[in-house]
Coordinates of C-alpha atoms and ligand atoms in Angstrom, one line a residue:
M18 CA -0.3 0.2 0.0
Q19 CA 0.7 3.4 -0.7
K20 CA 2.6 5.7 1.9
N21 CA 0.0 8.1 1.9
Q22 CA -2.4 5.8 2.2
T23 CA -1.3 4.3 5.2
Q24 CA -1.6 7.6 7.1
F25 CA -5.1 7.2 7.4
A26 CA -5.1 3.7 8.8
P27 CA -6.7 4.4 12.3
K28 CA -4.8 5.5 14.7
S29 CA -6.9 5.5 18.4
F30 CA -10.2 3.0 19.0
E31 CA -11.9 6.2 17.9
D32 CA -10.6 6.2 14.0
F33 CA -11.9 2.5 14.0
V34 CA -15.5 2.1 12.2
I35 CA -17.5 -0.7 14.5
S36 CA -20.6 -0.9 11.9
N37 CA -23.0 -1.9 15.5
P38 CA -23.6 0.9 17.4
R39 CA -24.3 -1.7 20.3
S40 CA -20.7 -3.6 19.7
R41 CA -18.6 0.1 19.9
E42 CA -21.0 0.3 23.3
K43 CA -19.8 -2.9 24.6
L44 CA -16.1 -2.3 23.6
N45 CA -16.4 1.3 25.3
D46 CA -18.0 -0.8 28.6
I47 CA -15.1 -3.0 28.8
F48 CA -12.3 -0.3 28.7
N49 CA -14.4 1.7 30.9
A50 CA -14.5 -1.5 33.5
D51 CA -18.6 -1.0 33.4
K52 CA -18.4 -4.4 31.9
P53 CA -15.9 -6.2 34.0
F54 CA -13.0 -8.5 31.5
P55 CA -12.4 -11.2 31.6
G56 CA -15.8 -11.8 33.6
G57 CA -18.8 -13.6 33.4
G58 CA -17.4 -16.4 32.0
K59 CA -16.0 -14.6 29.1
N60 CA -12.0 -14.1 28.5
A61 CA -12.4 -13.4 24.6
I62 CA -13.8 -10.5 22.3
C63 CA -14.4 -12.0 19.0
L64 CA -14.3 -9.3 16.1
W65 CA -16.5 -10.4 13.1
G66 CA -17.9 -9.0 9.6
T67 CA -17.1 -8.6 6.2
Y68 CA -14.1 -8.0 4.3
G69 CA -11.8 -5.0 4.8
T70 CA -13.8 -3.5 7.6
G71 CA -10.4 -3.4 10.0
K72 CA -10.7 -6.4 12.3
T73 CA -6.9 -7.3 12.4
T74 CA -6.0 -3.9 12.7
L75 CA -8.0 -3.5 15.7
A76 CA -7.2 -6.7 17.3
M77 CA -3.5 -5.8 17.3
E78 CA -4.5 -2.7 18.8
L79 CA -6.4 -4.6 21.2
P80 CA -3.6 -5.5 23.9
K81 CA -2.4 -1.8 23.7
L82 CA -6.0 -0.6 24.4
L83 CA -7.1 -3.2 27.2
E84 CA -3.5 -2.4 28.9
E85 CA -4.5 1.6 28.8
S86 CA -7.9 0.9 30.1
R87 CA -6.6 -0.9 33.2
N88 CA -4.5 2.5 34.1
M89 CA -1.6 0.4 33.4
P90 CA 1.3 2.1 31.4
V91 CA 2.4 0.0 28.2
I92 CA 6.1 -0.3 28.3
H93 CA 7.6 -0.6 25.2
N94 CA 10.6 1.6 23.6
S95 CA 8.6 2.1 20.2
P96 CA 5.6 4.4 19.5
S97 CA 4.0 1.6 17.7
I98 CA 2.6 -1.9 19.8
L99 CA 3.2 -3.7 17.2
S100 CA 7.2 -3.6 17.4
S101 CA 6.6 -4.9 20.7
S102 CA 6.1 -8.8 21.5
R103 CA 6.2 -8.5 25.1
F104 CA 2.6 -9.1 26.1
W105 CA 1.1 -10.7 23.3
E106 CA 1.2 -13.5 20.8
L107 CA 0.0 -13.3 17.1
T108 CA -1.1 -16.6 15.5
K109 CA -2.2 -16.6 12.0
C110 CA -4.3 -19.3 11.6
G111 CA -4.2 -20.1 8.1
E112 CA -0.5 -20.5 8.2
E113 CA 0.0 -23.5 11.3
N114 CA -1.5 -26.6 11.7
V115 CA -3.9 -27.0 14.4
T116 CA -1.7 -29.2 16.5
T117 CA 1.1 -26.5 16.1
I118 CA -1.2 -23.7 17.2
I119 CA -2.3 -25.8 20.1
Q120 CA 1.2 -26.6 21.4
G121 CA 2.0 -23.1 21.2
L122 CA -0.8 -21.8 22.9
N123 CA -0.9 -24.5 25.8
N124 CA 3.1 -24.0 26.7
R125 CA 2.4 -19.8 26.6
I126 CA -0.3 -20.2 29.2
Y127 CA 1.9 -21.6 31.9
Q128 CA 4.4 -18.6 31.3
P129 CA 4.1 -15.7 33.6
A130 CA 2.3 -12.7 31.7
L131 CA 4.2 -9.9 31.2
S132 CA 2.0 -6.9 31.4
Q133 CA 1.9 -4.5 33.7
S134 CA -1.7 -6.2 34.7
G135 CA -0.7 -9.3 34.6
W136 CA -2.7 -10.7 31.5
R137 CA -1.6 -12.1 28.5
Y138 CA -3.3 -11.6 24.8
E139 CA -3.5 -14.3 22.4
I140 CA -4.7 -12.9 19.3
F141 CA -6.0 -15.5 16.8
D142 CA -6.9 -14.0 13.0
E143 CA -9.1 -15.5 10.6
I144 CA -10.2 -18.3 14.0
D145 CA -12.5 -19.9 11.7
V146 CA -9.9 -21.4 9.4
I147 CA -9.0 -23.9 12.7
D148 CA -11.3 -26.9 12.3
I149 CA -14.6 -26.8 14.0
K150 CA -14.5 -30.6 14.8
K151 CA -11.4 -31.4 15.2
G152 CA -9.7 -27.9 16.4
Q153 CA -12.0 -25.4 17.6
P154 CA -12.9 -28.0 20.8
R155 CA -9.2 -28.2 21.9
L156 CA -8.7 -24.2 21.8
K157 CA -12.3 -23.9 23.9
S158 CA -10.6 -26.3 26.5
A159 CA -7.5 -24.3 26.7
M160 CA -9.4 -21.3 27.2
T161 CA -11.3 -22.9 29.9
H162 CA -7.9 -23.3 31.5
S163 CA -6.0 -20.4 30.7
E164 CA -6.8 -18.3 33.7
N165 CA -4.2 -15.2 33.1
T166 CA -5.0 -15.1 29.4
V167 CA -7.4 -12.8 27.2
F168 CA -8.0 -14.0 23.8
I169 CA -8.9 -11.9 20.7
F170 CA -10.2 -13.5 17.6
T171 CA -10.9 -11.9 14.1
T172 CA -13.5 -13.9 11.7
N173 CA -15.4 -13.8 8.7
H174 CA -17.1 -16.6 9.5
P175 CA -19.2 -16.4 12.7
D176 CA -21.2 -19.2 11.8
K177 CA -18.0 -21.6 11.5
L178 CA -16.9 -21.1 15.0
D179 CA -17.5 -23.5 17.9
R180 CA -20.4 -22.7 20.4
G181 CA -18.5 -22.8 23.0
I182 CA -15.9 -20.4 22.0
I183 CA -18.8 -18.3 20.9
D184 CA -20.1 -18.7 24.1
R185 CA -16.8 -17.8 25.9
S186 CA -16.4 -14.3 23.8
H187 CA -18.1 -10.9 23.6
L188 CA -19.2 -10.4 19.8
I189 CA -18.1 -7.3 18.1
E190 CA -19.8 -6.9 14.8
M191 CA -17.8 -5.0 12.2
N192 CA -19.5 -4.9 8.9
Q193 CA -19.9 -2.8 5.9
A194 CA -20.6 0.6 7.6
P195 CA -23.7 3.0 6.6
V196 CA -22.3 4.8 3.9
E197 CA -22.7 8.7 5.0
H198 CA -20.4 7.6 7.7
M199 CA -17.5 6.3 5.4
A200 CA -18.2 10.0 3.3
D201 CA -17.7 11.6 6.3
L202 CA -14.6 9.6 7.2
A203 CA -13.3 10.4 3.3
E204 CA -14.2 14.2 3.7
G205 CA -12.0 14.0 6.5
W206 CA -8.9 12.7 5.0
M207 CA -9.2 15.2 1.7
C208 CA -9.4 18.0 4.5
A209 CA -5.6 16.1 6.3
M210 CA -4.4 16.3 2.3
G211 CA -5.2 20.3 2.1
L212 CA -8.3 20.3 0.5
S213 CA -11.3 21.6 1.6
S214 CA -13.7 18.3 1.3
G215 CA -16.0 20.0 -1.7
E216 CA -13.5 19.2 -4.5
I217 CA -15.3 15.7 -4.9
D218 CA -18.9 15.8 -4.4
R219 CA -20.7 13.5 -1.9
A220 CA -22.4 11.7 -4.3
T221 CA -19.3 10.3 -5.9
L222 CA -18.4 9.5 -2.1
I223 CA -21.3 7.9 -1.4
D224 CA -21.1 5.6 -4.5
M225 CA -18.2 5.0 -3.6
A226 CA -18.9 3.7 -0.1
K227 CA -21.7 1.7 -1.8
E228 CA -19.1 -0.3 -4.2
S229 CA -16.5 -1.2 -1.2
R230 CA -19.1 -3.0 0.6
G231 CA -17.0 -1.8 3.6
S232 CA -14.0 -2.5 2.7
F233 CA -11.3 -0.1 3.3
R234 CA -8.8 -1.7 1.1
Y235 CA -11.6 -0.7 -1.7
F236 CA -12.5 2.8 -0.2
L237 CA -9.5 4.4 0.9
P238 CA -7.3 3.8 -2.5
E239 CA -10.8 5.1 -4.5
V240 CA -10.7 8.2 -2.3
Q241 CA -7.2 8.9 -2.9
T242 CA -7.4 8.3 -6.5
A243 CA -9.9 10.8 -7.0
V244 CA -8.0 13.1 -5.0
N245 CA -4.9 12.6 -7.5
R246 CA -7.4 13.0 -10.6
Y247 CA -8.7 16.3 -9.0
L248 CA -5.0 17.8 -8.2
R249 CA -3.5 17.0 -11.9
T250 CA -6.4 18.1 -13.4
A251 CA -6.1 21.4 -10.9
L252 CA -2.6 21.7 -11.7
S253 CA -3.1 21.4 -15.7
N254 CA -5.7 24.1 -15.8
S255 CA -3.5 26.5 -14.0
T256 CA -0.2 26.1 -15.2
N257 CA -2.1 26.7 -18.8
Ligands
LIG310 N1 -11.3 3.1 10.2 C1 -10.3 2.8 9.2 N2 -10.1 4.1 8.1 C2 -9.1 4.0 7.4 N3 -8.3 3.0 6.8 C3 -9.1 1.7 7.6 C4 -9.8 1.9 8.6 N4 -10.3 0.6 9.2 C5 -9.5 -0.1 8.5 N5 -8.6 0.4 7.3 C6 -7.2 -0.1 6.8 O1 -8.1 -1.1 5.8 C7 -7.3 -1.9 5.5 C8 -7.7 -3.4 5.9 O2 -7.8 -3.4 7.0 P1 -7.9 -5.4 7.9 O3 -7.2 -5.4 7.2 O4 -7.5 -4.6 9.2 O5 -9.4 -6.0 7.8 P2 -10.1 -7.1 8.1 O6 -11.6 -6.6 8.6 O7 -9.2 -7.5 8.6 O8 -10.1 -7.7 6.9 P3 -10.1 -9.4 6.1 O9 -11.2 -9.5 7.0 O10 -10.3 -9.5 5.1 O11 -9.1 -10.0 6.7 C9 -5.9 -2.0 6.6 O12 -4.8 -0.9 5.3 C10 -6.1 -1.2 7.6 O13 -5.2 0.1 7.7
LIG311 MG1 -8.3 -9.8 8.8

């Protein structure tokens, strides 16, 4: 991805688009400790929804957000948590076989937590890739017996998840956001690029938002292209 597109990647929780307002409220309740987490038998957060809505990006930020919400300073030398592996682990479920995944997890859950709060964070990206009959029940069992571990899952297919895993998870819906909301975001990006936001008309932004089906992988480059086109035309008009 181009550098000028990554500048608009979400930087704080507010920048993420959580399509379901109830889901955003649920995460805020967790961050504010109105909802004890882990608690009530749940020790996982499962981000589910259609493609490109920011699930993996948010999953990678959740350990830091959860630590900060416990008023624990996040200790690392870099401004980004992505370069620190002190207290979280990422498993790309599509890249390892289930036995390796469960063995690795079982080895880690008995290690002392390295976070300030005493929690460890296990991120499982694309959890539905783990076989629902053979693999997921083993993961469910590990979840039951790991007292200091918070699990964070992402999936496009919540229907392919073991009921026991779902039951242990707070489900956060990240599907296609309202197109008006996405157009508002695009206008914010345009302002950040030094435009006044009217250069690309609202109806065009709404059309792009519809075509994206909620995916920022489609939407952000489309907006960027329209901005580039506008700037190139404006420049050539001014030099003629
Ligand atoms: N709210 C947002 N604003 C701007 N860019 C975003 C936003 N959310 C996600 N993105 C960008 O969209 C791209 C896709 O994000 P990500 O990979 O997290 O999506 P995903 O939901 O995990 O997709 P998939 O379902 O295909 O795995 C990334 O480049 C990310 O920076
Ligand atoms: Mg993803």
